[in-house]
Coordinates of C-alpha atoms in Angstrom, one line a residue:
M175 CA 0.0 0.0 0.0
A176 CA 1.5 3.3 -1.1
E177 CA 2.2 5.9 1.6
L178 CA 1.2 9.0 -0.2
P179 CA 2.7 12.3 1.0
L180 CA -0.5 14.4 1.1
S181 CA -3.7 13.9 3.0
Q182 CA -6.1 12.1 0.7
D183 CA -9.0 13.3 2.9
Q184 CA -8.0 16.9 2.3
I185 CA -7.9 16.3 -1.5
A186 CA -11.3 14.7 -1.4
E187 CA -12.7 17.6 0.7
L188 CA -11.4 20.2 -1.8
N189 CA -12.7 18.1 -4.7
A190 CA -16.2 18.0 -3.1
A191 CA -16.4 21.8 -3.2
D192 CA -15.7 21.8 -7.0
A193 CA -17.4 18.5 -8.0
D194 CA -20.8 19.9 -9.0
A195 CA -19.3 22.6 -11.2
L196 CA -17.0 20.0 -12.8
A197 CA -19.9 17.7 -13.5
D198 CA -21.8 20.5 -15.2
D199 CA -18.8 21.5 -17.3
Y200 CA -18.1 17.9 -18.2
D201 CA -21.7 17.2 -19.3
S202 CA -21.8 20.4 -21.3
L203 CA -18.5 19.5 -23.1
G204 CA -19.8 16.0 -23.6
R205 CA -22.9 17.3 -25.4
Q206 CA -20.7 19.5 -27.6
L207 CA -18.4 16.6 -28.5
G208 CA -21.4 14.3 -29.0
R209 CA -22.6 16.6 -31.8
R210 CA -19.2 16.0 -33.5
G211 CA -19.6 12.2 -33.1
I212 CA -17.0 12.0 -30.2
A213 CA -17.7 10.1 -27.0
I214 CA -16.2 12.2 -24.2
D215 CA -15.8 9.1 -21.9
T216 CA -13.6 7.5 -24.6
I217 CA -11.4 10.5 -24.7
K218 CA -11.3 10.6 -20.9
S219 CA -10.3 7.0 -20.7
S220 CA -7.4 7.6 -23.1
V221 CA -6.3 10.6 -21.0
A222 CA -6.5 8.5 -17.9
R223 CA -4.1 6.0 -19.4
F224 CA -1.6 8.6 -20.6
S225 CA 1.4 9.5 -18.4
V226 CA 4.6 11.4 -18.5
A227 CA 7.7 10.9 -16.4
I228 CA 9.2 13.7 -14.3
P229 CA 12.9 14.1 -13.7
T230 CA 14.4 13.9 -10.2
W231 CA 16.5 17.0 -11.0
G232 CA 13.3 18.9 -11.9
A233 CA 12.2 18.8 -8.2
G234 CA 14.8 21.5 -7.4
R235 CA 15.4 25.0 -8.5
G236 CA 17.4 25.4 -11.7
G237 CA 20.0 28.0 -12.4
T238 CA 20.4 30.8 -14.9
R239 CA 23.8 31.2 -16.6
F240 CA 24.7 33.5 -13.8
A241 CA 23.0 32.5 -10.6
K242 CA 20.7 30.1 -8.8
F243 CA 18.1 31.3 -6.4
P244 CA 17.1 28.4 -4.1
I245 CA 13.8 28.3 -2.3
A246 CA 13.0 27.1 1.2
G247 CA 12.2 23.4 1.4
E248 CA 14.0 22.5 -1.8
P249 CA 15.1 18.8 -1.9
T250 CA 18.7 18.1 -1.2
N251 CA 18.9 14.4 -2.0
I252 CA 17.2 11.7 -4.0
H253 CA 14.9 10.7 -1.1
E254 CA 13.5 14.2 -0.8
K255 CA 13.2 14.5 -4.6
L256 CA 11.1 11.3 -4.6
E257 CA 8.8 12.8 -2.0
D258 CA 8.2 15.9 -4.1
C259 CA 7.7 13.9 -7.2
A260 CA 5.1 11.8 -5.3
V261 CA 3.3 15.0 -4.5
V262 CA 3.1 15.9 -8.2
N263 CA 1.8 12.5 -9.1
Q264 CA -0.7 12.3 -6.2
L265 CA -2.3 15.5 -7.4
S266 CA -2.0 15.2 -11.1
R267 CA -2.3 11.3 -11.4
A268 CA -0.3 11.7 -14.7
T269 CA 3.3 11.3 -13.5
P270 CA 3.8 7.9 -12.0
R271 CA 7.4 7.5 -13.0
V272 CA 10.6 9.4 -12.2
S273 CA 13.7 9.6 -14.3
P274 CA 16.9 9.6 -12.2
H275 CA 20.3 11.1 -13.1
F276 CA 23.6 9.6 -12.1
P277 CA 25.8 10.2 -10.3
W278 CA 23.6 13.0 -8.9
D279 CA 21.1 10.4 -7.5
K280 CA 23.6 7.8 -6.5
V281 CA 22.9 5.6 -3.4
S282 CA 24.4 2.5 -1.8
D283 CA 21.3 0.3 -2.2
Y284 CA 19.2 0.6 -5.4
V285 CA 16.8 -2.2 -4.5
E286 CA 15.9 -0.3 -1.3
L287 CA 15.5 2.9 -3.4
R288 CA 13.1 1.1 -5.7
E289 CA 11.1 0.0 -2.7
E290 CA 11.1 3.5 -1.3
A291 CA 9.8 4.9 -4.6
A292 CA 7.1 2.2 -4.8
N293 CA 5.9 3.1 -1.3
L294 CA 5.3 6.6 -2.6
G295 CA 3.4 5.2 -5.6
L296 CA 6.3 5.8 -8.0
G297 CA 8.3 3.7 -10.5
F298 CA 11.5 4.5 -12.4
D299 CA 11.7 5.6 -16.0
A300 CA 14.8 6.2 -18.3
I301 CA 18.2 6.4 -16.6
N302 CA 20.2 9.4 -17.5
S303 CA 24.0 9.3 -17.5
N304 CA 26.2 12.3 -16.8
T305 CA 29.4 12.8 -18.8
F306 CA 29.1 16.5 -19.3
Q307 CA 30.7 17.6 -16.0
D308 CA 33.5 16.4 -13.8
Q309 CA 32.8 14.8 -10.5
P310 CA 34.9 14.8 -7.3
N311 CA 37.8 12.4 -7.4
Q312 CA 37.2 11.6 -11.1
A313 CA 40.2 10.1 -12.8
H314 CA 40.0 11.8 -16.1
S315 CA 38.4 15.2 -17.0
Y316 CA 35.7 15.6 -19.6
S317 CA 37.2 19.0 -20.6
T318 CA 38.3 17.3 -23.9
G319 CA 34.9 15.6 -24.4
S320 CA 33.5 12.3 -23.1
L321 CA 32.5 9.6 -25.6
T322 CA 34.3 11.6 -28.3
S323 CA 37.4 12.7 -26.4
T324 CA 40.7 12.3 -28.1
V325 CA 42.0 10.8 -24.8
A326 CA 41.3 7.0 -24.9
E327 CA 41.2 6.8 -21.1
T328 CA 38.5 9.5 -20.9
R329 CA 36.4 7.7 -23.5
A330 CA 36.8 4.4 -21.5
Q331 CA 35.7 6.2 -18.3
A332 CA 32.6 7.6 -20.1
I333 CA 31.7 4.2 -21.5
A334 CA 32.1 2.6 -18.1
H335 CA 29.8 5.2 -16.5
N336 CA 27.1 4.5 -19.0
I337 CA 27.4 0.7 -18.5
E338 CA 27.2 1.3 -14.7
C339 CA 24.0 3.3 -15.3
I340 CA 22.5 0.3 -17.1
E341 CA 23.2 -1.9 -14.1
I342 CA 21.7 0.7 -11.8
G343 CA 18.7 0.8 -14.1
R344 CA 18.2 -2.9 -14.0
Q345 CA 18.0 -2.8 -10.2
L346 CA 15.5 0.1 -10.4
G347 CA 13.3 -1.6 -13.0
A348 CA 14.1 0.8 -15.8
R349 CA 14.4 -0.2 -19.5
D350 CA 15.8 2.9 -21.2
L351 CA 19.2 4.6 -21.1
T352 CA 19.3 8.2 -22.2
V353 CA 22.6 9.3 -23.6
W354 CA 23.3 13.0 -24.0
I355 CA 26.8 14.3 -24.4
G356 CA 27.9 17.9 -24.4
D357 CA 30.9 17.0 -26.7
G358 CA 31.8 19.5 -29.4
T359 CA 34.0 22.4 -30.1
N360 CA 34.2 26.2 -29.5
F361 CA 36.8 27.0 -32.1
P362 CA 37.1 26.1 -35.8
G363 CA 39.8 23.5 -36.2
Q364 CA 39.6 22.5 -32.6
Q365 CA 38.8 18.9 -33.5
D366 CA 38.4 16.9 -36.7
L367 CA 34.6 17.0 -37.3
G368 CA 34.6 13.6 -39.0
R369 CA 36.9 11.7 -36.6
S370 CA 35.0 13.0 -33.5
L371 CA 31.8 11.3 -34.9
D372 CA 33.8 8.1 -35.5
R373 CA 34.9 8.1 -31.9
Y374 CA 31.3 8.7 -30.7
L375 CA 30.0 5.7 -32.8
E376 CA 32.8 3.4 -31.6
A377 CA 32.2 4.3 -27.9
A378 CA 28.4 4.2 -28.2
A379 CA 28.6 0.8 -29.8
Q380 CA 30.3 -0.5 -26.6
I381 CA 27.5 0.9 -24.5
Y382 CA 24.9 -0.6 -26.9
A383 CA 26.5 -4.0 -26.6
A384 CA 25.9 -3.9 -22.8
L385 CA 22.2 -3.3 -23.2
P386 CA 19.9 -6.1 -21.9
D387 CA 17.6 -7.5 -24.6
D388 CA 14.6 -5.6 -23.6
W389 CA 16.3 -2.2 -23.2
R390 CA 16.6 0.8 -25.5
M391 CA 19.4 3.4 -25.9
L392 CA 17.9 6.8 -26.4
L393 CA 20.2 9.2 -28.3
E394 CA 19.5 12.8 -27.4
H395 CA 20.7 15.5 -29.8
K396 CA 21.3 19.2 -29.0
M397 CA 22.2 21.9 -31.5
Y398 CA 24.5 23.9 -29.2
E399 CA 25.6 24.4 -25.5
P400 CA 27.9 23.8 -23.9
A401 CA 29.8 23.7 -27.2
F402 CA 29.0 26.7 -29.4
Y403 CA 30.9 26.2 -32.7
S404 CA 30.0 22.5 -33.3
T405 CA 28.3 19.7 -31.4
V406 CA 28.9 16.1 -32.3
I407 CA 25.2 15.0 -32.1
S408 CA 23.7 18.3 -33.1
D409 CA 20.5 17.5 -34.9
W410 CA 18.0 14.7 -35.7
G411 CA 19.9 13.8 -38.8
S412 CA 23.0 13.0 -36.8
S413 CA 20.9 11.2 -34.3
I414 CA 19.1 9.0 -36.7
L415 CA 22.2 8.1 -38.6
A416 CA 23.9 7.1 -35.3
A417 CA 20.8 5.1 -34.2
Q418 CA 20.7 3.3 -37.5
E419 CA 24.3 2.4 -37.4
L420 CA 24.1 1.2 -33.7
G421 CA 21.1 -1.1 -34.2
P422 CA 17.4 -1.7 -33.6
K423 CA 17.6 -1.0 -29.8
A424 CA 19.0 2.5 -30.5
K425 CA 16.3 5.2 -30.9
C426 CA 16.2 9.0 -31.1
L427 CA 15.1 11.3 -28.3
V428 CA 13.6 14.7 -29.2
D429 CA 14.0 17.5 -26.7
L430 CA 11.7 20.3 -27.8
G431 CA 14.3 23.0 -27.0
H432 CA 17.2 21.4 -28.8
H433 CA 16.6 22.8 -32.3
A434 CA 17.4 25.8 -34.4
A435 CA 14.9 28.6 -34.2
N436 CA 11.6 27.9 -36.1
V437 CA 12.5 24.4 -37.0
N438 CA 9.4 22.3 -37.8
I439 CA 9.6 19.8 -34.9
E440 CA 6.4 18.0 -35.7
Q441 CA 7.8 17.1 -39.1
I442 CA 10.9 15.7 -37.4
V443 CA 8.5 13.6 -35.3
A444 CA 6.9 12.2 -38.5
R445 CA 10.2 11.5 -40.1
L446 CA 11.6 9.6 -37.1
H447 CA 8.4 7.6 -36.8
R448 CA 8.5 6.8 -40.5
F449 CA 11.9 5.1 -40.0
G450 CA 11.0 3.4 -36.7
K451 CA 13.5 5.5 -34.7
L452 CA 11.2 7.7 -32.6
G453 CA 12.2 6.8 -29.0
G454 CA 10.9 9.5 -26.9
F455 CA 10.5 13.2 -25.9
H456 CA 11.8 15.7 -23.4
F457 CA 9.0 18.3 -23.0
N458 CA 9.7 21.9 -22.3
D459 CA 9.3 25.2 -24.1
S460 CA 11.5 28.0 -25.5
K461 CA 11.3 31.6 -26.6
Y462 CA 14.9 32.3 -27.8
G463 CA 16.8 29.1 -27.8
D464 CA 17.2 26.1 -25.5
D465 CA 15.5 27.9 -22.7
D466 CA 14.0 24.9 -20.7
L467 CA 10.8 26.9 -20.0
D468 CA 7.7 25.3 -18.6
T469 CA 6.0 23.1 -21.3
G470 CA 3.2 24.9 -23.2
S471 CA 4.1 28.3 -21.6
I472 CA 5.2 29.9 -24.8
N473 CA 3.9 27.9 -27.8
P474 CA 1.1 25.6 -26.8
H475 CA 0.0 25.3 -30.4
Q476 CA 3.3 23.7 -31.4
L477 CA 2.9 21.2 -28.5
F478 CA -0.5 20.4 -29.9
L479 CA 0.9 19.9 -33.4
V480 CA 3.6 17.6 -32.1
F481 CA 0.9 15.5 -30.4
N482 CA -1.1 15.5 -33.6
E483 CA 1.8 13.6 -35.2
L484 CA 2.2 11.4 -32.1
V485 CA -1.5 10.4 -32.3
E486 CA -1.1 9.6 -36.0
A487 CA 1.9 7.5 -35.1
E488 CA -0.1 5.8 -32.3
L489 CA -2.9 5.0 -34.8
H490 CA -0.3 3.7 -37.3
P491 CA 2.5 2.2 -35.2
R492 CA 5.8 1.1 -36.6
D493 CA 8.4 -1.1 -35.0
G494 CA 6.7 -1.3 -31.6
F495 CA 5.8 2.4 -31.2
A496 CA 6.3 3.1 -27.5
P497 CA 7.8 6.6 -27.0
N498 CA 9.3 7.6 -23.7
Y499 CA 7.7 10.9 -22.5
M500 CA 9.4 13.0 -19.9
I501 CA 9.3 16.6 -18.6
D502 CA 12.8 18.2 -18.8
Q503 CA 12.7 21.9 -17.8
S504 CA 14.5 24.3 -15.5
H505 CA 12.4 26.0 -12.8
N506 CA 14.4 29.1 -12.0
V507 CA 11.7 31.4 -10.6
T508 CA 8.8 29.1 -9.6
D509 CA 8.1 26.4 -7.1
P510 CA 9.3 23.3 -9.1
I511 CA 6.3 21.2 -7.9
E512 CA 3.9 23.8 -9.2
S513 CA 5.7 24.0 -12.6
M514 CA 5.7 20.2 -13.0
I515 CA 1.9 20.0 -12.1
S516 CA 1.2 22.8 -14.6
S517 CA 3.4 21.2 -17.3
A518 CA 1.9 17.7 -16.8
E519 CA -1.6 19.3 -17.4
A520 CA -0.4 21.1 -20.5
I521 CA 1.0 17.9 -22.0
A522 CA -2.1 15.8 -21.2
G523 CA -4.2 18.7 -22.6
A524 CA -2.3 18.7 -25.9
Y525 CA -2.7 14.9 -26.1
A526 CA -6.5 15.2 -25.4
K527 CA -6.9 17.9 -28.1
A528 CA -5.0 15.7 -30.6
L529 CA -7.4 12.9 -29.9
L530 CA -10.3 15.2 -30.9
V531 CA -9.0 15.7 -34.4
D532 CA -11.5 14.4 -37.0
R533 CA -9.0 12.1 -38.7
E534 CA -11.3 11.1 -41.4
A535 CA -12.1 14.7 -42.4
L536 CA -8.4 15.6 -42.1
H537 CA -7.2 12.8 -44.3
L538 CA -10.0 13.4 -46.8
A539 CA -9.0 17.1 -47.1
Q540 CA -5.4 16.2 -47.4
D541 CA -6.1 13.7 -50.2
H542 CA -8.2 16.3 -52.1
N543 CA -5.6 19.1 -51.5
D544 CA -8.2 21.1 -49.6
T545 CA -5.8 23.2 -47.6
M546 CA -8.3 25.2 -45.6
M547 CA -10.5 22.2 -44.5
A548 CA -7.3 20.3 -43.5
F549 CA -6.2 23.2 -41.4
Q550 CA -9.7 23.7 -39.9
A551 CA -9.8 20.0 -38.9
L552 CA -6.8 20.7 -36.7
R553 CA -7.9 24.2 -35.6
H554 CA -11.4 22.9 -34.5
A555 CA -9.7 20.4 -32.1
Y556 CA -7.2 22.9 -30.8
R557 CA -9.8 25.4 -29.9
T558 CA -11.7 22.9 -27.7
D559 CA -11.3 23.5 -24.0
V560 CA -10.5 20.0 -22.7
T561 CA -10.0 21.2 -19.0
P562 CA -13.1 19.3 -17.8
I563 CA -11.8 16.0 -19.3
L564 CA -8.5 16.4 -17.6
A565 CA -10.0 17.4 -14.3
M566 CA -12.5 14.5 -14.4
A567 CA -9.8 12.0 -15.2
R568 CA -7.7 13.3 -12.3
M569 CA -10.6 13.2 -9.8
E570 CA -11.7 9.7 -10.7
A571 CA -8.1 8.5 -10.2
G572 CA -7.9 10.1 -6.8
G573 CA -6.2 13.3 -7.8
A574 CA -7.2 16.9 -7.4
I575 CA -9.7 18.7 -9.6
D576 CA -7.7 21.8 -9.2
A577 CA -4.2 20.4 -8.6
L578 CA -2.4 23.7 -8.0
A579 CA -5.0 25.0 -5.5
A580 CA -4.8 21.6 -3.7
Y581 CA -1.0 21.8 -3.5
R582 CA -1.1 25.3 -2.1
A583 CA -3.7 24.3 0.4
S584 CA -1.6 21.4 1.6
G585 CA 1.1 23.5 3.0
W586 CA 3.7 21.0 1.7
R587 CA 6.4 23.6 0.9
E588 CA 6.0 25.4 4.2
R589 CA 6.4 22.1 6.1
K590 CA 9.4 21.0 4.1
A591 CA 11.0 24.4 4.7
Q592 CA 11.0 23.6 8.4
Q593 CA 12.2 20.0 8.0
R594 CA 14.9 20.2 5.2
R595 CA 18.3 21.7 5.4
P596 CA 18.6 24.9 3.3
V597 CA 20.2 24.7 -0.2
G598 CA 23.2 27.0 -0.6
L599 CA 23.4 29.8 -3.1
G600 CA 24.5 28.7 -6.5
A601 CA 26.8 30.4 -8.9
G602 CA 24.8 29.4 -12.0
I603 CA 26.3 27.6 -14.9
V604 CA 28.8 30.1 -16.2

């Protein structure tokens, strides 16, 4: 029996005050959708089955390039992070898995950690390795790169760390390893651009060979940062070529912020799915670059268009379509729990809207080159307020109708501010 962090009685009491209004809104929306031939309960059931993982590092305050401003009650270790992640899931009922990062979340007993998470109603998602920063007492520096370093001992160290992450993941019940490297150059001529990719493929192949049969290796690309002249795995093209060379267990992971400005991300989704290499998503949002802003806070329409392609892929699966969904954002000025609750709702809402698209009308318009009606098929779904569907799914699963209000009413952050040791000031990432 899970030991949930918040009072379920308090959540039920808050829900009771909003239940009649929700029922009225849900019934009204149901009648609207019924006139379009859509059964609202069917959409609600799909939303109830949908979930997205949250990152352990997302439970803490992020940092700007120049400073970090911690808040009282911020988690300082994996155990406190799990508590906060459990709060998000208890209220939203959409985030039942956490994605850990090593060595940040390292402990001595991973079987015990898995049991601890299960007691909070949580499981573990993709394992994230860290070869983009040096750790205390590390034998070889990643200043020359990690999997692509010209120093053989450094490459071996990075390979060994990723293989260690696989073993940790096996103990935690995970089945995906996410590999992102910050390797690249800041000056023309700094490295041979062809040979650095060769070193990556050779090193990644050794990690791939260590994967259990039912595991996947998710290759994450990023256009820039921390390297600003060139990045080894910089775009979806580099990622899919590497995944194809490594083998069928290698897939591509798409972070919504890791693209050039105005790139058509939904088309990338369709292309990766076409070749059976769409492995997963890191959800966030951006205004200027790789900003790691809260999902749906800047461009909710793009999020909807991405999910429109994901629903198409879901309806026409290739190669065991089972994308890994995770929130990956930096909470620099908000309570991280509130941001993750808000983002989970934005993601589930985009999925619900994509489910409302009249696929028959859309495909008919596309086949007849009826541009306006094809666009309107999408726009009609996007304009629909799916809030009652999300709230009803949450309530029926034991979550909160108004998750943010319930969180604030719980006093969780205030209690933790009294119990947890303070986090020190950070210098940012400069």
